[in-house]
Coordinates of C-alpha atoms in Angstrom, one line a residue:
Chain C
M1 CA 35.0 160.8 47.3
Q2 CA 36.0 164.0 49.1
A3 CA 35.9 164.1 52.9
N4 CA 33.0 166.1 54.3
P5 CA 34.2 168.2 57.2
E6 CA 30.6 169.2 58.0
T7 CA 29.6 165.9 59.4
V8 CA 31.6 164.4 62.3
M9 CA 31.1 160.6 62.1
L10 CA 33.1 159.8 65.3
E11 CA 34.9 161.8 67.9
L12 CA 37.2 160.8 70.7
R13 CA 37.4 163.4 73.5
D14 CA 40.2 163.1 76.0
V15 CA 40.1 159.3 75.8
S16 CA 42.4 157.4 78.2
L17 CA 42.6 153.7 78.7
N18 CA 44.4 152.0 81.6
F19 CA 44.2 148.5 82.9
R20 CA 45.6 146.7 85.9
T21 CA 48.1 144.0 85.1
S22 CA 48.3 141.1 87.6
K23 CA 52.0 141.6 88.0
G24 CA 53.2 144.7 89.8
T25 CA 55.1 146.0 86.8
F26 CA 54.5 149.4 85.2
D27 CA 53.0 152.2 87.3
H28 CA 52.0 150.2 90.4
G29 CA 50.5 147.5 88.2
V30 CA 48.5 150.0 86.1
H31 CA 49.3 149.9 82.4
H32 CA 48.4 153.1 80.5
V33 CA 47.6 152.3 76.9
L34 CA 46.0 155.6 75.8
R35 CA 46.5 159.0 77.4
S36 CA 44.1 161.8 76.6
V37 CA 43.6 161.1 72.9
S38 CA 41.3 163.5 71.1
F39 CA 40.4 163.7 67.4
Q40 CA 37.5 163.9 65.0
L41 CA 36.7 161.6 62.1
F42 CA 34.7 163.2 59.2
E43 CA 32.3 161.7 56.8
N44 CA 33.9 160.0 53.7
E45 CA 37.4 160.6 54.8
T46 CA 40.2 158.1 55.1
L47 CA 42.2 158.7 58.2
G48 CA 45.5 156.9 58.6
I49 CA 47.1 156.0 61.9
I50 CA 50.8 155.4 62.1
G51 CA 53.1 154.6 65.0
R52 CA 55.5 151.9 66.2
N53 CA 54.3 148.5 67.5
G54 CA 52.6 148.5 70.9
V55 CA 51.7 152.3 71.1
G56 CA 48.0 151.7 71.3
K57 CA 46.8 151.7 67.7
T58 CA 44.8 148.5 67.9
T59 CA 43.3 149.6 71.2
M60 CA 42.2 152.9 69.6
L61 CA 40.5 150.9 66.9
R62 CA 38.8 148.7 69.5
I63 CA 37.5 151.7 71.3
M64 CA 36.1 153.2 68.1
A65 CA 34.5 149.8 67.3
G66 CA 32.8 149.8 70.7
I67 CA 34.6 146.7 71.8
L68 CA 36.3 148.4 74.7
A69 CA 35.2 151.4 76.7
P70 CA 37.7 154.1 77.6
T71 CA 38.7 154.4 81.3
S72 CA 38.0 158.2 81.0
G73 CA 36.9 160.5 78.3
E74 CA 34.1 160.2 75.7
V75 CA 33.5 158.5 72.4
L76 CA 30.8 160.3 70.4
T77 CA 29.3 158.6 67.4
H78 CA 27.0 160.2 64.8
P79 CA 23.6 158.9 65.7
G80 CA 22.7 155.7 63.8
K81 CA 26.2 155.2 62.4
T82 CA 28.0 151.9 63.0
A83 CA 31.7 151.3 63.2
S84 CA 33.3 147.9 62.9
L85 CA 36.8 146.4 62.5
L86 CA 37.6 144.7 59.2
T87 CA 39.0 141.5 60.5
I88 CA 40.6 138.5 58.8
G89 CA 39.7 135.0 59.9
L90 CA 36.8 135.8 62.2
G91 CA 36.2 132.7 64.3
H92 CA 38.1 130.3 62.1
K93 CA 37.5 126.7 63.3
P94 CA 40.2 124.5 61.8
D95 CA 38.0 121.3 61.8
L96 CA 35.3 123.0 59.6
S97 CA 35.3 123.6 55.9
G98 CA 36.0 126.9 54.3
R99 CA 32.3 127.1 53.4
D100 CA 31.2 126.7 57.1
N101 CA 33.8 129.1 58.3
A102 CA 32.7 131.7 55.7
L103 CA 29.1 131.3 56.8
L104 CA 30.0 131.7 60.4
S105 CA 32.1 134.8 59.7
A106 CA 29.5 136.4 57.6
M107 CA 26.9 135.9 60.4
L108 CA 29.2 137.2 63.0
Q109 CA 29.5 140.3 61.0
G110 CA 25.8 140.9 61.2
A111 CA 24.4 139.0 58.2
S112 CA 21.3 136.8 58.7
K113 CA 21.7 133.1 57.8
Q114 CA 19.8 133.7 54.5
Q115 CA 22.0 136.6 53.5
A116 CA 25.1 134.7 54.6
L117 CA 24.2 131.8 52.4
T118 CA 23.8 134.0 49.4
Y119 CA 27.4 135.4 49.9
L120 CA 29.0 132.0 49.9
E121 CA 29.4 131.5 46.1
E122 CA 30.8 135.0 45.8
I123 CA 33.3 134.3 48.5
K124 CA 34.3 131.0 46.9
A125 CA 34.8 132.8 43.5
F126 CA 36.8 135.8 44.8
S127 CA 39.0 133.7 47.1
E128 CA 39.8 131.3 44.2
L129 CA 39.9 128.4 46.6
G130 CA 38.0 126.1 44.2
D131 CA 37.4 122.6 45.6
S132 CA 39.4 123.4 48.7
F133 CA 36.5 125.6 49.8
E134 CA 34.8 122.4 50.9
E135 CA 37.8 121.0 52.7
P136 CA 38.6 121.6 56.4
V137 CA 40.5 124.8 57.1
K138 CA 43.2 122.9 58.9
T139 CA 44.4 121.5 55.6
Y140 CA 44.9 125.1 54.2
S141 CA 48.2 126.8 53.8
S142 CA 48.6 130.1 55.5
G143 CA 48.1 131.9 52.2
M144 CA 44.8 130.0 51.6
K145 CA 43.6 130.9 55.0
S146 CA 44.3 134.6 54.5
R147 CA 42.5 134.5 51.1
L148 CA 39.4 133.1 52.8
G149 CA 39.8 135.5 55.7
F150 CA 40.2 138.6 53.5
T151 CA 37.3 137.7 51.2
T152 CA 34.9 137.2 54.1
A153 CA 36.1 140.3 55.8
L154 CA 35.4 142.3 52.7
L155 CA 31.7 141.7 53.2
T156 CA 31.5 143.9 56.3
H157 CA 29.1 146.7 55.4
V158 CA 29.3 149.5 58.0
D159 CA 29.4 153.3 58.0
I160 CA 32.9 153.5 59.5
L161 CA 35.3 150.8 58.5
L162 CA 38.3 150.3 60.8
V163 CA 41.2 148.5 59.1
D164 CA 44.0 147.1 61.0
E165 CA 47.0 146.3 58.9
I166 CA 45.6 143.7 56.6
L167 CA 46.8 144.4 53.1
S168 CA 49.6 141.9 53.2
V169 CA 47.6 138.8 52.3
G170 CA 48.3 135.8 50.1
D171 CA 50.7 135.6 47.1
A172 CA 51.6 138.6 44.9
E173 CA 48.8 138.0 42.5
F174 CA 46.1 137.8 45.2
R175 CA 47.6 140.7 47.1
K176 CA 47.2 142.9 44.0
K177 CA 43.6 141.9 43.7
A178 CA 43.0 142.4 47.5
E179 CA 44.6 145.8 47.4
K180 CA 42.4 146.8 44.4
A181 CA 39.2 145.7 46.1
M182 CA 40.3 147.5 49.3
K183 CA 41.1 150.7 47.3
D184 CA 37.7 150.6 45.5
R185 CA 36.1 150.4 48.9
I186 CA 38.2 153.2 50.5
C187 CA 37.9 155.6 47.5
G188 CA 34.1 155.0 47.4
D189 CA 31.5 156.4 49.7
Q190 CA 33.0 155.0 52.9
T191 CA 34.5 156.5 56.0
V192 CA 37.7 154.6 56.9
V193 CA 40.3 154.5 59.6
F194 CA 43.3 152.8 58.4
V195 CA 46.2 151.5 60.5
S196 CA 49.3 150.7 58.5
H197 CA 53.1 150.5 58.6
S198 CA 53.3 150.9 54.9
E199 CA 54.1 154.6 54.1
G200 CA 53.2 153.9 50.5
Q201 CA 49.7 152.8 51.4
I202 CA 49.2 155.7 53.8
T203 CA 50.2 158.3 51.2
D204 CA 48.1 156.5 48.5
L205 CA 45.0 156.1 50.4
C206 CA 44.7 158.6 53.3
D207 CA 43.3 162.1 53.4
R208 CA 44.7 162.8 56.9
V209 CA 47.1 161.0 59.2
L210 CA 47.5 160.7 63.0
W211 CA 50.8 159.7 64.4
I212 CA 50.5 157.9 67.8
D213 CA 53.4 157.4 70.2
Q214 CA 53.2 156.1 73.8
G215 CA 49.4 156.4 73.8
R216 CA 49.4 160.0 72.8
V217 CA 48.7 161.8 69.5
C218 CA 52.0 163.3 68.5
A219 CA 50.9 164.9 65.2
A220 CA 47.9 165.1 62.9
G221 CA 47.4 166.5 59.5
E222 CA 48.4 166.1 55.8
P223 CA 50.0 162.6 55.2
G224 CA 53.2 164.1 53.8
E225 CA 53.9 166.4 56.8
V226 CA 53.0 163.8 59.4
L227 CA 55.1 161.1 57.7
D228 CA 58.1 163.5 57.6
L229 CA 57.8 164.1 61.4
Y230 CA 57.4 160.4 62.0
R231 CA 60.4 159.5 59.9
A232 CA 62.4 162.2 61.7
S233 CA 61.5 160.7 65.1
M234 CA 62.8 157.3 64.0
R235 CA 66.3 158.6 63.3
Chain S
M1 CA 22.0 142.7 67.2
T2 CA 18.3 141.7 67.0
L3 CA 16.9 138.7 68.9
S4 CA 16.4 136.7 65.7
Q5 CA 20.0 137.4 64.7
Y6 CA 21.2 136.4 68.1
F7 CA 19.3 133.1 68.1
G8 CA 20.2 132.5 64.5
L9 CA 23.9 132.9 65.4
V10 CA 23.5 130.7 68.5
D11 CA 22.0 128.0 66.4
V12 CA 24.6 128.1 63.7
Q13 CA 27.5 128.3 66.2
A14 CA 26.0 125.3 68.1
R15 CA 25.7 123.2 64.9
M16 CA 29.2 124.2 63.9
L17 CA 30.6 123.1 67.3
L18 CA 28.8 119.8 66.8
K19 CA 30.2 119.4 63.3
A20 CA 33.7 120.3 64.4
D21 CA 33.5 117.9 67.3
A22 CA 32.3 115.0 65.2
A23 CA 35.0 115.7 62.6
K24 CA 37.7 115.6 65.2
F25 CA 37.3 111.9 66.2
K26 CA 37.3 108.7 64.2
L27 CA 34.1 107.5 65.8
G28 CA 32.5 110.9 65.2
I29 CA 29.0 111.3 66.6
L30 CA 29.0 107.8 68.0
W31 CA 30.9 109.3 71.0
W32 CA 27.7 111.2 72.0
F33 CA 26.3 107.8 72.9
L34 CA 29.5 105.9 73.8
E35 CA 30.7 108.3 76.5
P36 CA 27.6 108.2 78.7
L37 CA 27.3 104.5 78.2
I38 CA 30.9 103.9 79.2
W39 CA 30.2 106.0 82.3
V40 CA 27.3 103.8 83.2
C41 CA 29.4 100.7 82.8
V42 CA 32.2 102.1 85.0
F43 CA 29.7 103.0 87.7
Y44 CA 28.0 99.6 87.4
V45 CA 31.3 97.7 87.8
V46 CA 32.3 99.8 90.8
F47 CA 29.1 100.1 92.7
N48 CA 27.3 96.9 91.8
M49 CA 30.0 94.4 91.2
I50 CA 32.7 95.6 93.6
L51 CA 30.9 97.5 96.3
D52 CA 27.5 95.6 95.9
S53 CA 24.8 98.2 95.9
G54 CA 22.3 95.6 97.0
R55 CA 20.1 96.1 94.0
K56 CA 19.2 93.7 91.2
G57 CA 21.6 94.2 88.2
G58 CA 19.0 95.3 85.6
D59 CA 17.3 97.7 87.9
F60 CA 20.6 99.2 88.9
V61 CA 21.6 99.8 85.3
L62 CA 18.4 101.7 84.6
F63 CA 18.8 103.6 87.9
L64 CA 22.4 104.6 87.0
A65 CA 21.7 105.4 83.3
V66 CA 18.8 107.8 84.1
G67 CA 20.7 109.6 86.9
K68 CA 24.1 109.7 85.1
F69 CA 22.7 110.9 81.8
A70 CA 20.9 113.8 83.4
F71 CA 24.0 114.6 85.5
I72 CA 26.4 114.5 82.5
W73 CA 24.2 117.0 80.7
F74 CA 24.4 119.4 83.6
S75 CA 28.1 119.0 84.5
K76 CA 29.6 118.9 81.0
T77 CA 27.5 121.9 79.8
V78 CA 28.2 124.1 82.8
I79 CA 32.0 123.3 82.6
Q80 CA 31.9 124.1 78.9
A81 CA 29.8 127.3 79.3
S82 CA 32.0 128.5 82.1
G83 CA 35.1 128.8 79.9
A84 CA 33.2 129.9 76.8
I85 CA 33.7 133.6 77.1
I86 CA 37.4 133.2 77.7
A87 CA 37.6 130.8 74.8
G88 CA 36.0 133.4 72.6
Q89 CA 38.9 135.8 73.2
G90 CA 39.8 135.9 69.5
L91 CA 36.3 137.0 68.5
I92 CA 35.9 139.4 71.4
G93 CA 39.0 141.4 70.4
K94 CA 37.5 141.9 66.9
I95 CA 33.8 142.4 67.2
D96 CA 31.4 143.9 69.7
V97 CA 29.0 140.9 70.3
P98 CA 26.8 140.1 73.3
K99 CA 29.0 138.1 75.6
S100 CA 26.2 135.7 76.5
L101 CA 26.5 134.4 72.9
F102 CA 29.5 132.3 73.9
P103 CA 28.0 130.3 76.8
M104 CA 24.6 130.2 75.1
S105 CA 26.2 128.5 72.0
A106 CA 27.8 125.9 74.2
I107 CA 24.6 125.3 76.0
H108 CA 22.6 125.0 72.8
E109 CA 25.2 122.6 71.4
S110 CA 24.7 120.3 74.4
L111 CA 20.9 120.6 74.0
Y112 CA 21.2 119.0 70.6
R113 CA 23.4 116.3 72.0
Q114 CA 21.2 115.7 75.0
S115 CA 18.1 115.3 72.8
T116 CA 19.7 112.2 71.1
I117 CA 20.8 111.0 74.5
Y118 CA 17.2 111.0 75.8
L119 CA 16.3 108.9 72.8
L120 CA 19.0 106.4 73.8
L121 CA 17.6 106.5 77.3
F122 CA 14.2 105.5 76.1
V123 CA 15.7 102.6 74.2
I124 CA 17.5 101.5 77.4
L125 CA 14.3 101.8 79.5
L126 CA 12.3 99.7 77.0
L127 CA 15.1 97.1 76.9
G128 CA 15.2 97.2 80.7
G129 CA 11.5 96.2 80.9
V130 CA 9.9 99.6 81.7
S131 CA 6.6 99.7 79.9
P132 CA 6.0 103.1 78.4
G133 CA 3.2 105.3 79.7
L134 CA 1.8 108.8 79.9
G135 CA 4.1 109.3 83.0
W136 CA 7.0 109.7 80.6
L137 CA 5.5 113.0 79.6
W138 CA 6.6 114.4 82.9
L139 CA 10.0 114.4 81.4
L140 CA 9.0 117.6 79.4
P141 CA 8.7 120.0 82.4
I142 CA 11.6 118.2 84.1
A143 CA 13.9 118.6 81.1
L144 CA 12.8 122.2 80.6
T145 CA 13.7 123.0 84.2
T146 CA 17.0 121.2 83.9
Y147 CA 17.7 123.3 80.8
L148 CA 16.9 126.5 82.6
M149 CA 19.1 125.5 85.5
I150 CA 21.9 124.7 83.1
I151 CA 21.6 128.2 81.5
G152 CA 21.5 129.9 84.9
C153 CA 24.5 128.1 86.3
G154 CA 26.4 128.2 83.0
F155 CA 25.9 132.0 82.7
I156 CA 26.9 132.7 86.3
A157 CA 29.9 130.5 86.0
A158 CA 31.0 132.2 82.8
C159 CA 30.7 135.6 84.5
L160 CA 32.6 134.5 87.5
V161 CA 35.5 133.0 85.4
C162 CA 35.8 136.4 83.6
V163 CA 36.0 138.3 86.9
V164 CA 38.5 135.9 88.5
R165 CA 40.1 133.4 86.2
D166 CA 41.0 131.2 89.1
F167 CA 37.4 130.3 89.5
Q168 CA 37.8 128.0 86.5
K169 CA 39.8 125.6 88.8
F170 CA 36.9 125.3 91.2
I171 CA 34.2 124.3 88.7
P172 CA 35.4 120.8 88.0
L173 CA 35.9 120.3 91.8
G174 CA 32.3 121.6 92.4
M175 CA 31.1 119.1 89.8
T176 CA 32.8 116.2 91.6
F177 CA 31.2 117.4 94.8
L178 CA 27.8 117.4 93.1
L179 CA 28.5 113.9 91.6
F180 CA 28.8 112.5 95.1
T181 CA 26.0 114.6 96.7
S182 CA 23.3 114.4 94.0
G183 CA 22.5 110.7 94.3
I184 CA 23.8 109.4 91.1
F185 CA 24.9 105.9 92.3
W186 CA 22.9 106.0 95.5
D187 CA 19.2 106.8 96.0
V188 CA 18.3 109.9 98.0
R189 CA 15.1 108.1 98.9
T190 CA 17.0 105.4 100.8
L191 CA 18.4 108.0 103.2
G192 CA 16.7 106.8 106.4
D193 CA 16.1 110.3 107.8
T194 CA 13.3 112.0 105.8
Q195 CA 14.2 115.4 107.1
K196 CA 17.8 115.0 105.9
M197 CA 16.4 113.8 102.5
E198 CA 14.1 116.9 102.2
M199 CA 16.9 119.2 103.2
L200 CA 19.3 117.6 100.6
L201 CA 16.7 118.0 97.9
W202 CA 16.1 121.6 98.7
V203 CA 19.8 122.6 99.2
N204 CA 21.0 120.7 96.1
P205 CA 18.5 121.3 93.2
L206 CA 20.4 118.8 91.1
A207 CA 19.6 116.0 93.5
F208 CA 15.9 116.9 93.1
I209 CA 16.2 117.0 89.3
I210 CA 17.9 113.6 89.1
D211 CA 15.3 112.1 91.4
A212 CA 12.6 113.7 89.4
H213 CA 14.0 112.1 86.2
R214 CA 13.9 108.7 87.9
Q215 CA 10.4 109.2 89.2
A216 CA 9.1 110.1 85.8
L217 CA 11.1 107.7 83.6
I218 CA 11.3 104.6 85.8
H219 CA 8.2 104.9 88.0
L220 CA 6.1 107.0 85.6
T221 CA 5.0 109.2 88.5
A222 CA 4.8 113.0 88.7
P223 CA 7.6 114.9 90.5
D224 CA 6.9 117.5 93.2
L225 CA 5.6 120.2 90.9
L226 CA 5.9 123.0 93.4
H227 CA 9.5 122.1 94.0
L228 CA 10.1 121.9 90.2
A229 CA 8.5 125.4 89.7
V230 CA 10.7 126.9 92.5
I231 CA 13.8 125.6 90.8
A232 CA 12.6 126.9 87.4
L233 CA 11.9 130.3 88.9
G234 CA 15.2 130.5 90.7
S235 CA 17.0 129.6 87.4
V236 CA 15.1 132.3 85.5
V237 CA 16.2 134.9 88.2
A238 CA 19.8 133.7 87.8
I239 CA 19.5 134.0 84.0
V240 CA 18.1 137.5 84.1
L241 CA 20.7 138.7 86.6
S242 CA 23.7 137.3 84.7
L243 CA 22.3 138.6 81.4
W244 CA 22.0 142.0 82.9
Y245 CA 25.6 141.8 84.2
M246 CA 26.9 140.6 80.7
R247 CA 25.1 143.5 79.0
R248 CA 26.0 146.2 81.5
Y249 CA 29.6 145.2 81.7
S250 CA 30.1 143.9 78.2
K251 CA 33.1 146.2 77.5
L252 CA 34.7 145.5 80.9
I253 CA 34.4 141.8 80.3
A254 CA 36.1 142.4 76.9
L255 CA 39.0 144.2 78.6
Q256 CA 39.3 141.5 81.3
V257 CA 39.4 138.8 78.6
L258 CA 41.9 140.6 76.4
T259 CA 44.3 141.7 79.1

């Protein structure tokens, strides 16, 4: 679906985020994560965010999801629209079975208990965990854990989906299935913000890209152009 | 999040915590009963056999069991609730949830646990020769007030730990202080000075609550209802204030927990 530049779903205006670290490192103990970040997110678009590790990408998603508040600046959301992070392994408790963990994750994502119970068979089938679904999660391999995590995360139904680097789950076969499910979601009627280190995924999925460095927006625009600038900066 | 969603989630979280806890140990849910019973045995050996409390053995066991069971409910839950927001770090970084959900789930978990412990207590009382009577019904308002006090103290402790992490070190110390000053292994009513006793009961609501448990369950008499109402009201005020703080500063708490 095409992006609709008429409707702004979410806007960050001059957003900065600092926090005090207990040790007196950085700027007199103040750590600047984001510095005057501004951008708009339009309805139905898929906005990619690229940048090296530790430049503030996750913090930006957390601000968009309403988990953190900016130290200064404004976050404007279209009235009645919700934004939420797509997260793997929400609240996994190792001593509980996959089924119990899936129930808990679904409820944490806003489902009522009745709704969550109806999702469980679907989760069991998609994750292909079979009988292991009834076993404690501590007996799972890391691949099995991410299968369970990805499948429950896929249930998130929100207006703005914020995705933080999650398309590298499970073995090759499951990854293909996960990527397809994710693509169907992104290409459908969904506004998405997508953080990734994979240039392939960014070019494939995104309408527009933001490049973040040291808490600032360095460039924004067509994926091809922004990725060229980003690559050039790495040399 | 709607209220029904909130309480639905609190309930499921609490059940899951119980399940996870039972799965962790070989003796599973037997530990719910074993732990308080072992505590009573330890106190009995120390204060009756070694230090000689001057009471008849059977009476002293009932006296200890009632006091200790109520105290454990309070102390364990407040300690658990105080660290609950910090322990929810993983979730807090991923979703925007009301922060009170974390201490409330811990408190709700212990409510389930405590209800079975009260059943055990009734069995001990019957075995100890207390004949059941309508006086036992006074346990209802007393337990409700204890519950409100636990929520109030648990919420405040959880907020304080978020503001200054070091506070977590003080909570177990505070509980030890309360263990000695709330009349668990000694009777506040045997303090010769009535004025001192009155003061202690007003300054330390837990001492009053423990005494009220004994009055209702062993002597089948009503507690001082005005005093009970004041504690309940004070607890409600504490709950409202800490809930307001957790709502108002929800994102600041998230930042404190995550950094």
